[in-house]
Amino acid sequence: SRLEPEQSNVSKSPLSSEKSSLNPLDDSEEKLSAEESKDRNLPDAQSNLGLWGDGKGEDELSPEEIQMFEQENQRLVGEMNNLFDEVRQIEGKVVEISRLQEIFTEKVLQQETDIDNIHQLVVGATENIKEGNEDIREAIKNNAGFRVWILFFLVMCSFSLLFLDWYDN
């Protein structure tokens, strides 16, 4: 109720500037009426504040109500302590998760270097296998050529022996 006159004065302020240009007498009348209503509302607000602010107008609490409030207070304190303990546990778990995540990150980075090393080894092994296959093909070719030379040598020796035997006869 204390704010209503101020809001009405604020809302009337744009209008009052227009009215002041139209009629200065109406403006002074509005100001007087606003001040009177403000003065009337001020004692009402003070009397309400006195009743609620001092607490003298309230009845005293009965022992059962005091006991109920104490029990509720104890229950709320217990709940708050439980919540505090749960928050501490959750905080500990979050710290543990953070620590495990750091370890996980380290292991992933370590695995990355291991995977790069394995990749390099696989590439090297693949190149060695290609070179080995080429060496085997070359060895097969050389072995076939060596067989041909041995076969040629044996054939020539046989013909030489046949020629010498024919020449002797």
GROMACS .gro file of C-alpha atoms in nm:
model
  169
    1SER     CA    1   0.000   0.000   0.000
    2ARG     CA    2   0.297   0.231   0.055
    3LEU     CA    3   0.411   0.177  -0.302
    4GLU     CA    4   0.077   0.255  -0.468
    5PRO     CA    5   0.094   0.636  -0.434
    6GLU     CA    6   0.449   0.636  -0.564
    7GLN     CA    7   0.352   0.426  -0.862
    8SER     CA    8   0.054   0.645  -0.933
    9ASN     CA    9   0.277   0.953  -0.911
   10VAL     CA   10   0.532   0.793  -1.142
   11SER     CA   11   0.266   0.686  -1.388
   12LYS     CA   12   0.113   1.033  -1.380
   13SER     CA   13   0.445   1.211  -1.427
   14PRO     CA   14   0.443   1.193  -1.809
   15LEU     CA   15   0.084   1.307  -1.808
   16SER     CA   16   0.153   1.582  -1.558
   17SER     CA   17   0.414   1.737  -1.785
   18GLU     CA   18   0.154   1.753  -2.060
   19LYS     CA   19  -0.111   1.885  -1.821
   20SER     CA   20   0.128   2.144  -1.680
   21SER     CA   21   0.161   2.292  -2.021
   22LEU     CA   22  -0.220   2.286  -2.053
   23ASN     CA   23  -0.330   2.383  -1.703
   24PRO     CA   24  -0.091   2.465  -1.416
   25LEU     CA   25  -0.374   2.476  -1.157
   26ASP     CA   26  -0.470   2.109  -1.213
   27ASP     CA   27  -0.109   2.005  -1.156
   28SER     CA   28  -0.092   2.165  -0.812
   29GLU     CA   29  -0.423   2.004  -0.714
   30GLU     CA   30  -0.291   1.660  -0.811
   31LYS     CA   31   0.020   1.714  -0.603
   32LEU     CA   32  -0.186   1.812  -0.300
   33SER     CA   33  -0.416   1.510  -0.333
   34ALA     CA   34  -0.117   1.274  -0.371
   35GLU     CA   35   0.048   1.416  -0.058
   36GLU     CA   36  -0.275   1.381   0.141
   37SER     CA   37  -0.322   1.017   0.038
   38LYS     CA   38   0.042   0.951   0.122
   39ASP     CA   39  -0.002   1.101   0.469
   40ARG     CA   40  -0.316   0.890   0.526
   41ASN     CA   41  -0.146   0.564   0.419
   42LEU     CA   42   0.163   0.626   0.635
   43PRO     CA   43  -0.008   0.578   0.978
   44ASP     CA   44  -0.187   0.265   0.848
   45ALA     CA   45   0.145   0.115   0.738
   46GLN     CA   46   0.306   0.201   1.072
   47SER     CA   47   0.021   0.044   1.266
   48ASN     CA   48   0.050  -0.276   1.056
   49LEU     CA   49   0.424  -0.279   1.107
   50GLY     CA   50   0.372  -0.244   1.480
   51LEU     CA   51   0.146  -0.548   1.496
   52TRP     CA   52   0.367  -0.773   1.285
   53GLY     CA   53   0.709  -0.625   1.359
   54ASP     CA   54   0.698  -0.633   1.739
   55GLY     CA   55   0.531  -0.970   1.770
   56LYS     CA   56   0.331  -0.845   2.071
   57GLY     CA   57   0.000  -0.917   1.905
   58GLU     CA   58   0.076  -1.287   1.858
   59ASP     CA   59  -0.016  -1.558   2.103
   60GLU     CA   60   0.261  -1.734   2.292
   61LEU     CA   61   0.352  -2.084   2.166
   62SER     CA   62   0.225  -2.379   2.365
   63PRO     CA   63   0.473  -2.640   2.496
   64GLU     CA   64   0.342  -2.894   2.241
   65GLU     CA   65   0.409  -2.652   1.958
   66ILE     CA   66   0.755  -2.576   2.095
   67GLN     CA   67   0.825  -2.950   2.117
   68MET     CA   68   0.696  -2.999   1.760
   69PHE     CA   69   0.917  -2.717   1.634
   70GLU     CA   70   1.217  -2.863   1.818
   71GLN     CA   71   1.149  -3.209   1.672
   72GLU     CA   72   1.109  -3.062   1.326
   73ASN     CA   73   1.425  -2.859   1.377
   74GLN     CA   74   1.615  -3.173   1.483
   75ARG     CA   75   1.474  -3.363   1.187
   76LEU     CA   76   1.579  -3.082   0.951
   77VAL     CA   77   1.926  -3.067   1.109
   78GLY     CA   78   1.954  -3.444   1.062
   79GLU     CA   79   1.846  -3.418   0.700
   80MET     CA   80   2.091  -3.136   0.640
   81ASN     CA   81   2.371  -3.340   0.799
   82ASN     CA   82   2.274  -3.636   0.578
   83LEU     CA   83   2.273  -3.413   0.273
   84PHE     CA   84   2.608  -3.267   0.377
   85ASP     CA   85   2.751  -3.620   0.414
   86GLU     CA   86   2.609  -3.717   0.074
   87VAL     CA   87   2.760  -3.405  -0.081
   88ARG     CA   88   3.097  -3.492   0.073
   89GLN     CA   89   3.070  -3.847  -0.063
   90ILE     CA   90   2.973  -3.717  -0.406
   91GLU     CA   91   3.259  -3.468  -0.392
   92GLY     CA   92   3.499  -3.752  -0.307
   93LYS     CA   93   3.360  -3.958  -0.593
   94VAL     CA   94   3.397  -3.664  -0.832
   95VAL     CA   95   3.758  -3.618  -0.722
   96GLU     CA   96   3.816  -3.991  -0.772
   97ILE     CA   97   3.653  -3.976  -1.116
   98SER     CA   98   3.872  -3.678  -1.205
   99ARG     CA   99   4.183  -3.865  -1.093
  100LEU     CA  100   4.078  -4.175  -1.289
  101GLN     CA  101   4.005  -3.961  -1.593
  102GLU     CA  102   4.356  -3.814  -1.574
  103ILE     CA  103   4.499  -4.166  -1.553
  104PHE     CA  104   4.278  -4.269  -1.845
  105THR     CA  105   4.403  -3.972  -2.048
  106GLU     CA  106   4.765  -4.063  -1.971
  107LYS     CA  107   4.702  -4.424  -2.072
  108VAL     CA  108   4.533  -4.315  -2.396
  109LEU     CA  109   4.830  -4.093  -2.481
  110GLN     CA  110   5.065  -4.379  -2.394
  111GLN     CA  111   4.862  -4.610  -2.617
  112GLU     CA  112   4.884  -4.354  -2.895
  113THR     CA  113   5.264  -4.370  -2.886
  114ASP     CA  114   5.250  -4.751  -2.863
  115ILE     CA  115   5.014  -4.763  -3.161
  116ASP     CA  116   5.247  -4.536  -3.359
  117ASN     CA  117   5.540  -4.767  -3.274
  118ILE     CA  118   5.337  -5.072  -3.374
  119HIS     CA  119   5.239  -4.900  -3.698
  120GLN     CA  120   5.603  -4.830  -3.778
  121LEU     CA  121   5.693  -5.192  -3.696
  122VAL     CA  122   5.411  -5.322  -3.916
  123VAL     CA  123   5.521  -5.099  -4.204
  124GLY     CA  124   5.879  -5.221  -4.159
  125ALA     CA  125   5.762  -5.584  -4.140
  126THR     CA  126   5.557  -5.540  -4.456
  127GLU     CA  127   5.860  -5.399  -4.639
  128ASN     CA  128   6.076  -5.686  -4.508
  129ILE     CA  129   5.819  -5.940  -4.630
  130LYS     CA  130   5.814  -5.778  -4.975
  131GLU     CA  131   6.195  -5.787  -4.989
  132GLY     CA  132   6.191  -6.148  -4.867
  133ASN     CA  133   5.942  -6.250  -5.136
  134GLU     CA  134   6.158  -6.081  -5.401
  135ASP     CA  135   6.468  -6.260  -5.265
  136ILE     CA  136   6.282  -6.593  -5.274
  137ARG     CA  137   6.176  -6.533  -5.636
  138GLU     CA  138   6.533  -6.443  -5.725
  139ALA     CA  139   6.661  -6.752  -5.543
  140ILE     CA  140   6.410  -6.969  -5.729
  141LYS     CA  141   6.529  -6.819  -6.057
  142ASN     CA  142   6.895  -6.866  -5.960
  143ASN     CA  143   6.824  -7.219  -5.846
  144ALA     CA  144   6.651  -7.297  -6.177
  145GLY     CA  145   6.946  -7.149  -6.367
  146PHE     CA  146   7.189  -7.353  -6.156
  147ARG     CA  147   6.990  -7.669  -6.234
  148VAL     CA  148   7.003  -7.588  -6.601
  149TRP     CA  149   7.383  -7.548  -6.582
  150ILE     CA  150   7.419  -7.875  -6.390
  151LEU     CA  151   7.195  -8.052  -6.640
  152PHE     CA  152   7.392  -7.900  -6.927
  153PHE     CA  153   7.719  -8.009  -6.761
  154LEU     CA  154   7.592  -8.367  -6.713
  155VAL     CA  155   7.465  -8.387  -7.069
  156MET     CA  156   7.801  -8.262  -7.200
  157CYS     CA  157   7.988  -8.510  -6.983
  158SER     CA  158   7.766  -8.791  -7.112
  159PHE     CA  159   7.826  -8.690  -7.471
  160SER     CA  160   8.199  -8.664  -7.402
  161LEU     CA  161   8.202  -9.016  -7.260
  162LEU     CA  162   8.003  -9.148  -7.555
  163PHE     CA  163   8.237  -8.971  -7.797
  164LEU     CA  164   8.548  -9.106  -7.622
  165ASP     CA  165   8.399  -9.456  -7.618
  166TRP     CA  166   8.318  -9.436  -7.989
  167TYR     CA  167   8.663  -9.294  -8.066
  168ASP     CA  168   8.830  -9.580  -7.878
  169ASN     CA  169   8.644  -9.842  -8.077
   0.00000   0.00000   0.00000
